mmCIF file of C-alpha atoms and ligand atoms in Angstrom:
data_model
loop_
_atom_site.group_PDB
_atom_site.id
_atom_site.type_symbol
_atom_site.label_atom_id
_atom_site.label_comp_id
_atom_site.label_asym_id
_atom_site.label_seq_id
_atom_site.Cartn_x
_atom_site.Cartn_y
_atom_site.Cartn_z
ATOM 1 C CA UNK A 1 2.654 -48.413 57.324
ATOM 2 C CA UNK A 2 1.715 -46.561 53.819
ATOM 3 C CA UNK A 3 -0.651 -48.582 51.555
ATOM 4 C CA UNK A 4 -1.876 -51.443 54.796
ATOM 5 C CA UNK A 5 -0.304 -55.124 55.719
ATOM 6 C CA UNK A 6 -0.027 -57.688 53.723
ATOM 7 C CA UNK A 7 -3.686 -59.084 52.049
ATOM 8 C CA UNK A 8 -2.979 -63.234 51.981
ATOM 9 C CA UNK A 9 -2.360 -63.755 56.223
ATOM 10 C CA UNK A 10 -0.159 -66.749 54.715
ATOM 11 C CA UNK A 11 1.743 -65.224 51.916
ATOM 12 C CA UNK A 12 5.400 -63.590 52.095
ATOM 13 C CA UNK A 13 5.738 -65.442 55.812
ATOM 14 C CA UNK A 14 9.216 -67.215 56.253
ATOM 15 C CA UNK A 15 9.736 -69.540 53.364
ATOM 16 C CA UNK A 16 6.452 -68.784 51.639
ATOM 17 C CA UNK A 17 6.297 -66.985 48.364
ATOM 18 C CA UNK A 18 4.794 -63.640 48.097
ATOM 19 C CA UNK A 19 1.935 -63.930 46.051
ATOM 20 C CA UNK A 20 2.533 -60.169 43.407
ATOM 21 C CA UNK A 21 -0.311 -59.113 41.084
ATOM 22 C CA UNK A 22 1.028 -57.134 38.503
ATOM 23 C CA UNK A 23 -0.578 -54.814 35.934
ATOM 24 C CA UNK A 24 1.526 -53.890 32.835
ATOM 25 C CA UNK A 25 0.469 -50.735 30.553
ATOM 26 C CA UNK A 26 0.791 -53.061 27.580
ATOM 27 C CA UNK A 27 3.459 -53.775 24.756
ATOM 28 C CA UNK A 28 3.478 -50.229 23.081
ATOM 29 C CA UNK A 29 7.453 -49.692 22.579
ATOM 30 C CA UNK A 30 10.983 -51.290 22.733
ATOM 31 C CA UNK A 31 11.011 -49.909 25.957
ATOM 32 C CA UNK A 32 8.098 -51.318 27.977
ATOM 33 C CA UNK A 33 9.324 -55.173 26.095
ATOM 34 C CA UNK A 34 12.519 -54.912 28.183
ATOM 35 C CA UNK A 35 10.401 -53.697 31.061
ATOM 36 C CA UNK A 36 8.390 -56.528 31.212
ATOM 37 C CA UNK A 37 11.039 -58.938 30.465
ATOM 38 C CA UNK A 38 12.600 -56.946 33.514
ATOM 39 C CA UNK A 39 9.723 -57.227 36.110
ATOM 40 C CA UNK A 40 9.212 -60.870 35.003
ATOM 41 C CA UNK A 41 12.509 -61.993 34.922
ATOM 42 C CA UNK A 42 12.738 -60.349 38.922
ATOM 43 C CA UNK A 43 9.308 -61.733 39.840
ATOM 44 C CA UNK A 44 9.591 -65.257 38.649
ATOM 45 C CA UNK A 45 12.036 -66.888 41.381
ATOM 46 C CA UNK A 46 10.864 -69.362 44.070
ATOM 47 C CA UNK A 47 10.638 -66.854 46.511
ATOM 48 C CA UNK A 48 7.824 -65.073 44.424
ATOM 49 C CA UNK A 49 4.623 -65.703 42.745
ATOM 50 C CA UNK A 50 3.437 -63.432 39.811
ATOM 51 C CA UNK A 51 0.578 -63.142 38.474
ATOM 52 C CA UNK A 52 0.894 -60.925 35.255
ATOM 53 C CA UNK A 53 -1.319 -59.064 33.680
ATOM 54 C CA UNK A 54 -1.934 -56.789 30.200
ATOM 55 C CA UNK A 55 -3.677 -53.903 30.200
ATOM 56 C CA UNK A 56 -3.920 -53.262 26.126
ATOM 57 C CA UNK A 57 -3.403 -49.283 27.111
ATOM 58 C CA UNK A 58 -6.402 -48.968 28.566
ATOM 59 C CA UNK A 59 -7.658 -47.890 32.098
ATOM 60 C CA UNK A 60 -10.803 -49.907 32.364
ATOM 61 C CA UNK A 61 -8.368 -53.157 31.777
ATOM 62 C CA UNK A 62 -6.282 -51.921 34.588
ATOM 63 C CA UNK A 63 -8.789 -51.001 36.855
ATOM 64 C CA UNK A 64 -10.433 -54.712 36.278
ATOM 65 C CA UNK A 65 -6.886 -56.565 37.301
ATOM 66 C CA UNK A 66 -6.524 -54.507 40.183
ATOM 67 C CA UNK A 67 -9.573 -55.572 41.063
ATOM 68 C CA UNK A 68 -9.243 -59.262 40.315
ATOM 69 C CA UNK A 69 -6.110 -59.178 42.205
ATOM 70 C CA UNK A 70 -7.790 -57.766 45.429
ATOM 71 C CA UNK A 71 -10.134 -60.527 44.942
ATOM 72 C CA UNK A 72 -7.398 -62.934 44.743
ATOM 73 C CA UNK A 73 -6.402 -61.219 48.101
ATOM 74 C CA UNK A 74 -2.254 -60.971 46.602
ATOM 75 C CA UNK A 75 0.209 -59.862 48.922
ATOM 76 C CA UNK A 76 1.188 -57.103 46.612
ATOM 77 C CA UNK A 77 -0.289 -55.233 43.671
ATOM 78 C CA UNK A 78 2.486 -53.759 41.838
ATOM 79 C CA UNK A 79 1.300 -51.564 38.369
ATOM 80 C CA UNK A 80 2.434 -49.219 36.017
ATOM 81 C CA UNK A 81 -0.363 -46.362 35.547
ATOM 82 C CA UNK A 82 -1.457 -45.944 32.001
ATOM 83 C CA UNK A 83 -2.820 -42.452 33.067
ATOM 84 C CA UNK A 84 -2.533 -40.411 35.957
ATOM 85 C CA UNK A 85 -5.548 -39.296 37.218
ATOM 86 C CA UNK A 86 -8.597 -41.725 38.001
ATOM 87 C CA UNK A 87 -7.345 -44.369 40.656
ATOM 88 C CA UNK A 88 -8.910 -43.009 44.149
ATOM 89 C CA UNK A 89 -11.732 -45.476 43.965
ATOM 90 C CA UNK A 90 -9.809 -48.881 43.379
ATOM 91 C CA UNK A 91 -6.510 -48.159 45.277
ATOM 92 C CA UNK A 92 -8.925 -47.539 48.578
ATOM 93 C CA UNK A 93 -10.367 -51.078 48.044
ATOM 94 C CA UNK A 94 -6.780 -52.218 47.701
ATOM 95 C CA UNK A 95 -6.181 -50.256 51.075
ATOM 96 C CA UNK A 96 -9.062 -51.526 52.612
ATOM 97 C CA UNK A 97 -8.293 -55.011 51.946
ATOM 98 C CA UNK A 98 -5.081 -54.379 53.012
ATOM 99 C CA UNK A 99 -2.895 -54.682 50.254
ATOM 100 C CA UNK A 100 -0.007 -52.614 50.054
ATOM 101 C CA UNK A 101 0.966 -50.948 46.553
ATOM 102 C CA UNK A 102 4.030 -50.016 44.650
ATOM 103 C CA UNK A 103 3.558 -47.922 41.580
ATOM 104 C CA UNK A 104 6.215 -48.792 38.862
ATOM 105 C CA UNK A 105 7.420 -46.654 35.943
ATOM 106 C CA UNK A 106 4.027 -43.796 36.225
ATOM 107 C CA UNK A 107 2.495 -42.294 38.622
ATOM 108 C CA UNK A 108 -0.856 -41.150 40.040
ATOM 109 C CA UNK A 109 -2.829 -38.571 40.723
ATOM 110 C CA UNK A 110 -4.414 -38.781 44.308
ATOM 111 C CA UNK A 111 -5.356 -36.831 46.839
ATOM 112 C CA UNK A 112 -4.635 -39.666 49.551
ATOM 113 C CA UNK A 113 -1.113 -39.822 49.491
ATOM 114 C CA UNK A 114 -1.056 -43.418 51.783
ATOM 115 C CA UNK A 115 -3.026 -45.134 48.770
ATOM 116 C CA UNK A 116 0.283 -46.559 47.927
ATOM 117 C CA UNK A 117 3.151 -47.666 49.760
ATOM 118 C CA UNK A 118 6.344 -46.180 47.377
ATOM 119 C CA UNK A 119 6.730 -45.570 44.003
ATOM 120 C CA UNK A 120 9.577 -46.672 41.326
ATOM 121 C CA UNK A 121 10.740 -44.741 37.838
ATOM 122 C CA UNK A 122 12.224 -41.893 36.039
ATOM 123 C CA UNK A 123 12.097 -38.189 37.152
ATOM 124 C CA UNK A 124 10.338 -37.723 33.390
ATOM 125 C CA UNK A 125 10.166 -33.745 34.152
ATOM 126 C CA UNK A 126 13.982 -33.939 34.495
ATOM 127 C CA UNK A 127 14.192 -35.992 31.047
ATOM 128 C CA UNK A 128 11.895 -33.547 29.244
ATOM 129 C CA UNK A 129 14.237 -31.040 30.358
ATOM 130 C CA UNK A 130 17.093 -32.482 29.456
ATOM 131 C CA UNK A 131 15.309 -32.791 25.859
ATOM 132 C CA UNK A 132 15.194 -29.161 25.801
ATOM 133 C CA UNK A 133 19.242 -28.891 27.111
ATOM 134 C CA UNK A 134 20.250 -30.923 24.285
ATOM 135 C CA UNK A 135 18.044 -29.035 21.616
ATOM 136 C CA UNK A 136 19.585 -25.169 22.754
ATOM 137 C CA UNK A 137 23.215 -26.690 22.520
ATOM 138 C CA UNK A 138 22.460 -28.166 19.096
ATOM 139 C CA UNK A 139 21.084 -25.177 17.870
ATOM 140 C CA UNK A 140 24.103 -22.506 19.146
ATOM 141 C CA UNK A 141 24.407 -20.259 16.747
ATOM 142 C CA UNK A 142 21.155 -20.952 14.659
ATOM 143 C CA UNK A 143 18.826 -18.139 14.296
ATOM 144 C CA UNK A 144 15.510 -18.171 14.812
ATOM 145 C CA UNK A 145 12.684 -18.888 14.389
ATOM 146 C CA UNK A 146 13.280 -22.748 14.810
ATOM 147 C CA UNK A 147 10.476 -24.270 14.501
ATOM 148 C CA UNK A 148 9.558 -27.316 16.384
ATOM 149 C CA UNK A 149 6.823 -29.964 16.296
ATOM 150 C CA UNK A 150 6.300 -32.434 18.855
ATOM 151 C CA UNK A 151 5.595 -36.140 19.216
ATOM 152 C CA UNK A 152 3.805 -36.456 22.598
ATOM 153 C CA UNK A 153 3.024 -40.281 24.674
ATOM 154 C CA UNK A 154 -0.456 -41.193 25.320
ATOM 155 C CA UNK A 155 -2.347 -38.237 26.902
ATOM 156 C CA UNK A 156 -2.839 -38.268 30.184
ATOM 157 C CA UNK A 157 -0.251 -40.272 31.366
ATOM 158 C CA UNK A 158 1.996 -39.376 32.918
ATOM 159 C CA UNK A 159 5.054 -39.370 31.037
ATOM 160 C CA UNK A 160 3.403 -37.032 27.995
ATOM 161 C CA UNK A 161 2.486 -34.825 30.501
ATOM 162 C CA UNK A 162 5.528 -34.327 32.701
ATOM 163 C CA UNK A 163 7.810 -34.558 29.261
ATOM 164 C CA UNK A 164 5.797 -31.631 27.592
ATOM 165 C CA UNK A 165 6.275 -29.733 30.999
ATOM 166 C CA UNK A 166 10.113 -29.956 31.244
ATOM 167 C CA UNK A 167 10.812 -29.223 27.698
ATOM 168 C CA UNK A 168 9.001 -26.149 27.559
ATOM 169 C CA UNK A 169 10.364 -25.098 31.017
ATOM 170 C CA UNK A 170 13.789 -25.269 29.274
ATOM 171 C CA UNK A 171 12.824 -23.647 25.406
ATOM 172 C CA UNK A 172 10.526 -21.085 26.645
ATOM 173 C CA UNK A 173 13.377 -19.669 28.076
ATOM 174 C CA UNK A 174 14.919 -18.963 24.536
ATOM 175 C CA UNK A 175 12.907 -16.714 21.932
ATOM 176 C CA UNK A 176 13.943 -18.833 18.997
ATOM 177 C CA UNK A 177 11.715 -21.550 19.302
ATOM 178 C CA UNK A 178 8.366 -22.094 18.108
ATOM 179 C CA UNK A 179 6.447 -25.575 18.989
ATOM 180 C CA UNK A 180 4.243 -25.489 16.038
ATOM 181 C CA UNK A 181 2.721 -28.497 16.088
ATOM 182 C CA UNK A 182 2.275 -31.202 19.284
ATOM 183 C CA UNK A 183 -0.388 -33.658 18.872
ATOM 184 C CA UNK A 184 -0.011 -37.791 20.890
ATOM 185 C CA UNK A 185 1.595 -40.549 18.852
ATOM 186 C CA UNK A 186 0.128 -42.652 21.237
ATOM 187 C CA UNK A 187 4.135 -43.811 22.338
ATOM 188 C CA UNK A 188 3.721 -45.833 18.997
ATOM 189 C CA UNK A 189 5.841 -46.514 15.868
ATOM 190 C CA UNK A 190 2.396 -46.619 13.715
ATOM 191 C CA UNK A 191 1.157 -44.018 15.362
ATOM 192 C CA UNK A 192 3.976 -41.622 15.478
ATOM 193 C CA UNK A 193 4.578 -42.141 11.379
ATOM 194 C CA UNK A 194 1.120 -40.976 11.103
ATOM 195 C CA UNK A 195 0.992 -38.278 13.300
ATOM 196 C CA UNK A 196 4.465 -37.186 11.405
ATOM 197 C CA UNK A 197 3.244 -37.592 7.976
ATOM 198 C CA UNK A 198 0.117 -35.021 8.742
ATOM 199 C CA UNK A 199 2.672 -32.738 10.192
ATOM 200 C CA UNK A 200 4.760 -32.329 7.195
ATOM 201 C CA UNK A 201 1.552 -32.337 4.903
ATOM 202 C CA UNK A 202 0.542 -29.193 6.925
ATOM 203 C CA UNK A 203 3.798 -27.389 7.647
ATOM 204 C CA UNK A 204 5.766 -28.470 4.585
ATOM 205 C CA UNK A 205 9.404 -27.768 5.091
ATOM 206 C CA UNK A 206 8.734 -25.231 7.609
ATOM 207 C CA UNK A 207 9.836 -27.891 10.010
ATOM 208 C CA UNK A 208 13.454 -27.901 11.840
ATOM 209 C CA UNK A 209 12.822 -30.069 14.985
ATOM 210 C CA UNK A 210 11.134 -32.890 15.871
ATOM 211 C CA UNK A 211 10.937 -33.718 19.883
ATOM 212 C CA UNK A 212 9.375 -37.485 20.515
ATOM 213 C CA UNK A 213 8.622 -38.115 23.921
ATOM 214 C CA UNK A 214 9.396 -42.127 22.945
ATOM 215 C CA UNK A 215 12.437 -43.856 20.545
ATOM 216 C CA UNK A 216 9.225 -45.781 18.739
ATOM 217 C CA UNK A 217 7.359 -42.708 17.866
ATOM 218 C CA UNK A 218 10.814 -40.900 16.561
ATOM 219 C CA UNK A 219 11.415 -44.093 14.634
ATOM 220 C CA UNK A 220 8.026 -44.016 12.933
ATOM 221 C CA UNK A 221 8.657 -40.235 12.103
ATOM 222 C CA UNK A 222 11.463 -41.277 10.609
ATOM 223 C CA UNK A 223 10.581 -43.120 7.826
ATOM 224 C CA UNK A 224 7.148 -40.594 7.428
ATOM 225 C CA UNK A 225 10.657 -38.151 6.756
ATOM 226 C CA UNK A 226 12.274 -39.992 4.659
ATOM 227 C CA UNK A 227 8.821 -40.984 2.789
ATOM 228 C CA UNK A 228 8.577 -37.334 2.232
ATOM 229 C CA UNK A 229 11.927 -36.800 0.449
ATOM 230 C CA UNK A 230 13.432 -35.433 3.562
ATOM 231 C CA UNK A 231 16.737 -36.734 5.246
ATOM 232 C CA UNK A 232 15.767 -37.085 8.896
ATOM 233 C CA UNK A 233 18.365 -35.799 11.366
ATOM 234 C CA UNK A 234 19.826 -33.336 8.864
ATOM 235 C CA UNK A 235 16.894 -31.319 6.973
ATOM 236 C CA UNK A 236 15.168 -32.258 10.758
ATOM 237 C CA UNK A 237 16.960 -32.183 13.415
ATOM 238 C CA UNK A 238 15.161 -35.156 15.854
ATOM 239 C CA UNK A 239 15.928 -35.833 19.331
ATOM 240 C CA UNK A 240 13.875 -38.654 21.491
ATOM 241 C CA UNK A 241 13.301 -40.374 25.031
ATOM 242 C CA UNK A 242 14.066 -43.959 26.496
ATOM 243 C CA UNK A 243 18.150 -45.306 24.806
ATOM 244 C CA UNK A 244 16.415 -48.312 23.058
ATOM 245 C CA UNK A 245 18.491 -50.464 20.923
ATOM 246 C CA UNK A 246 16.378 -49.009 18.241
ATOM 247 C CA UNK A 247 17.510 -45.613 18.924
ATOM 248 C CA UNK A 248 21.374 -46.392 18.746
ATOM 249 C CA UNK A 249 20.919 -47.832 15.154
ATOM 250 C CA UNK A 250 18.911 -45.001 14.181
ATOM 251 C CA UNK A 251 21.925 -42.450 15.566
ATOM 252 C CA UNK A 252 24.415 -44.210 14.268
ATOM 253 C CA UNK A 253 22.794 -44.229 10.714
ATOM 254 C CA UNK A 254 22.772 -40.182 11.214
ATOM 255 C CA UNK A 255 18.713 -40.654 11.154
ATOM 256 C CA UNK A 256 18.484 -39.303 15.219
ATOM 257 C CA UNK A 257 20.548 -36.727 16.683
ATOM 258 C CA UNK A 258 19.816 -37.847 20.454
ATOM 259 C CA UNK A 259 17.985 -39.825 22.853
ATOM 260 C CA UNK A 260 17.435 -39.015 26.383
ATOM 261 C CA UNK A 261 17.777 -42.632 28.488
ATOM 262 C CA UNK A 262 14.701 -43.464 31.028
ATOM 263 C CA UNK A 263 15.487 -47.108 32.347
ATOM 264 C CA UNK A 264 13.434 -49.735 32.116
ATOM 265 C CA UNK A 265 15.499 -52.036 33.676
ATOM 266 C CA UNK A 266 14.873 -51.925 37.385
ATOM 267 C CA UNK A 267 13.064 -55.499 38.167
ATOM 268 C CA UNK A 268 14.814 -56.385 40.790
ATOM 269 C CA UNK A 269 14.980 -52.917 42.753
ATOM 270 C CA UNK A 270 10.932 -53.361 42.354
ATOM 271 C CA UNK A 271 11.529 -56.774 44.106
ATOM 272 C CA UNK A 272 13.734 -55.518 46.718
ATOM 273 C CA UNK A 273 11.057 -53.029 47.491
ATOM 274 C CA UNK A 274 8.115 -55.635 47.122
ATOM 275 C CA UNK A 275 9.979 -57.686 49.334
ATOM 276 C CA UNK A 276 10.387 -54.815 52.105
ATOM 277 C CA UNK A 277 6.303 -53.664 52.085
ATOM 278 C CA UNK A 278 4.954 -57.311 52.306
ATOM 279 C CA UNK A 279 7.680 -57.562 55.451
ATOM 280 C CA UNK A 280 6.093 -54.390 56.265
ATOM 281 C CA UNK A 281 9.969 -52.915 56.382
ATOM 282 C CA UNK A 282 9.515 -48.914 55.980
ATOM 283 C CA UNK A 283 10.389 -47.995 52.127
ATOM 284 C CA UNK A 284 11.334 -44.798 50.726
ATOM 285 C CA UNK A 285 8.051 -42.780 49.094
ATOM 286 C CA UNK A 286 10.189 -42.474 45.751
ATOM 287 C CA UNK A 287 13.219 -44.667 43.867
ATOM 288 C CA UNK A 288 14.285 -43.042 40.854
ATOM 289 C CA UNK A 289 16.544 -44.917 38.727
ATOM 290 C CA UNK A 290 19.719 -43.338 37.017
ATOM 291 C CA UNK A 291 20.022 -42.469 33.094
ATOM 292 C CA UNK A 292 21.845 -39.952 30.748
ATOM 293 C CA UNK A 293 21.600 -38.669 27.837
ATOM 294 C CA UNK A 294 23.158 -39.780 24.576
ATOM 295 C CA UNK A 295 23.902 -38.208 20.969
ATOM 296 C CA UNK A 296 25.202 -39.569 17.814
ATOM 297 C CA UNK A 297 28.608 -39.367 17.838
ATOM 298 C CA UNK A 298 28.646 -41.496 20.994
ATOM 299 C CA UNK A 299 26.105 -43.773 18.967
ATOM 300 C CA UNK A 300 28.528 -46.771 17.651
ATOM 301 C CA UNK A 301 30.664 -46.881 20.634
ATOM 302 C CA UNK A 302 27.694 -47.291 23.367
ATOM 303 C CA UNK A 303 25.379 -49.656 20.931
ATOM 304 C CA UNK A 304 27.215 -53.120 21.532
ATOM 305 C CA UNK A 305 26.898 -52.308 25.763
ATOM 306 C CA UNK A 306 22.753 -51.346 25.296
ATOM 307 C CA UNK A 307 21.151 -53.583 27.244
ATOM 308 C CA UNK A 308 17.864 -52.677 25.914
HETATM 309 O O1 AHR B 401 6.268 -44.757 30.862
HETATM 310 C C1 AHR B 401 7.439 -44.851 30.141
HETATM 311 C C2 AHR B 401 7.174 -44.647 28.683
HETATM 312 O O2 AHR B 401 6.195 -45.569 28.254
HETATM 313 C C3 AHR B 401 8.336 -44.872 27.755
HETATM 314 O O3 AHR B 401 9.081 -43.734 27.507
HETATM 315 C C4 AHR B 401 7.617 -45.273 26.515
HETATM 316 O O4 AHR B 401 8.437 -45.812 25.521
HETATM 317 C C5 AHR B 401 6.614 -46.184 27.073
HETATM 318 O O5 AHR B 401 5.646 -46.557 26.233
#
């Protein structure tokens, strides 16, 4: 089986709770709150035991849970990636302590695929592109050159990267469109009003798009717009990634054009699946969960029915 046994010879037996070490990225966005509530709200029956951890953004706090929850020999380490690359070393000691692992929401770089037992998220190539579908349909009949500036996650993980591929796969196809800016916003609200606010002080008007690869960073650019004298979603043209609450109150205030849904709601397909490796029950390699994509007009009607 991918990823070893189970770590704790006792835990996850008949009637004994499966012991689940669990390292979130941190609290950066509206999204990853309901994903914690999610994971916690999944993870926090009788049948489980969870112990939950923070990782601030930052790698090295990651790295250190893992490694205190290999120590605590869990049955399970389940984590969400805050980069891609940089995980060989600790996943083997998870492997050789046996220790099966499910990524959730990002995923890794390796070059030892059986480091980890399956993996659980959004097909955030796919939702980049879809970013890019939405902005050539908006702009039908619009000559060029539109020029675009972009709002990208925390770099190196994995969602900045994958976002930033699909998009371009789908605008480089048209000759109109110019990314003139792209710098990270860190997946931020503070961060993405800054990042906006030194965008418009360096391309003036000359801006009619902004792409966020997070609701929270488009947010913050919003009100760096509207600082500026602008009307966001009109003079700029703004479409975003994840469906937050957030988002729907922003559309439906005329302030976003779109948002491109990634779920974070999938707690309890992660416990199906943690349930199934510390059984040592074969899992698929990949779960993605299902989203769409929503624009303003659709705004007031969907809003009361977000669930995030
Ligand atoms: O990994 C998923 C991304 O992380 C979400 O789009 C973003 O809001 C979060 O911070």
């Amino acid at each position: 089986c991918s990823g070893g046994g189970t770590g704790n010879s006792d835990g996850g037996g008949e009637g004994t709770p499966i012991t689940v070490g669990f390292s979130q990225v941190g609290a950066e966005s509206e999204w990853r709150t309901a994903n914690t509530a999610s994971v916690k709200a999944a993870l926090t029956s009788p049948e489980f035991r969870l112990k939950f951890s923070d990782a601030q953004q930052k790698q090295e706090n990651q790295i250190k849970a893992l490694r205190s929850f290999i120590a605590q020999r869990v049955d399970v380490i389940a984590f969400s990636p805050v980069v891609e690359s940089g995980w060989e070393t600790v996943l083997r000691e998870a492997k050789a302590a046996g220790i099966p692992v499910v990524l959730t929401d990002r995923a890794v770089k390796v070059s030892d695929d059986s480091l980890y037992a399956t993996f659980i998220g959004s097909d955030f190539v796919e939702e980049g592109r879809r970013a890019g579908r939405w902005l050539v349909g908006d702009s039908q009949g619009k000559a060029g050159p539109i020029r675009v500036v972009e709002l990208q996650g925390s770099v190196g993980s994995a969602p900045a990267i994958d976002r930033m591929k699909g998009f371009r796969e789908v605008i480089d196809a048209d000759a109109r469109f110019r990314i003139v800016r792209s710098q990270s916003g860190d997946f931020t609200r503070a961060k993405g009003k800054e990042v906006m606010e030194a965008f418009l002080k360096s391309e003036g008007g000359n801006i009619d798009v902004l792409f966020a690869h997070n609701d929270d960073m488009a947010i913050g650019a919003i009100q760096a717009i509207e600082e500026a004298g602008l009307k966001p979603g009109q003079d700029i043209r703004i479409v975003s990634i994840d469906g937050v609450r957030g988002a729907f109150e922003a559309m439906k205030a005329g302030k976003l054009n779109a948002t491109i849904e990634c779920n974070p709601l999938f707690g309890e397909q992660l416990a199906q699946l943690i349930r199934d490796v510390a059984a040592g029950r074969p899992v698929p390699r990949r779960v993605e969960v299902e989203e769409g994509v929503f624009t303003a007009d659709q705004a007031a009607i969907a809003l009361p029915n977000r669930k995030y």
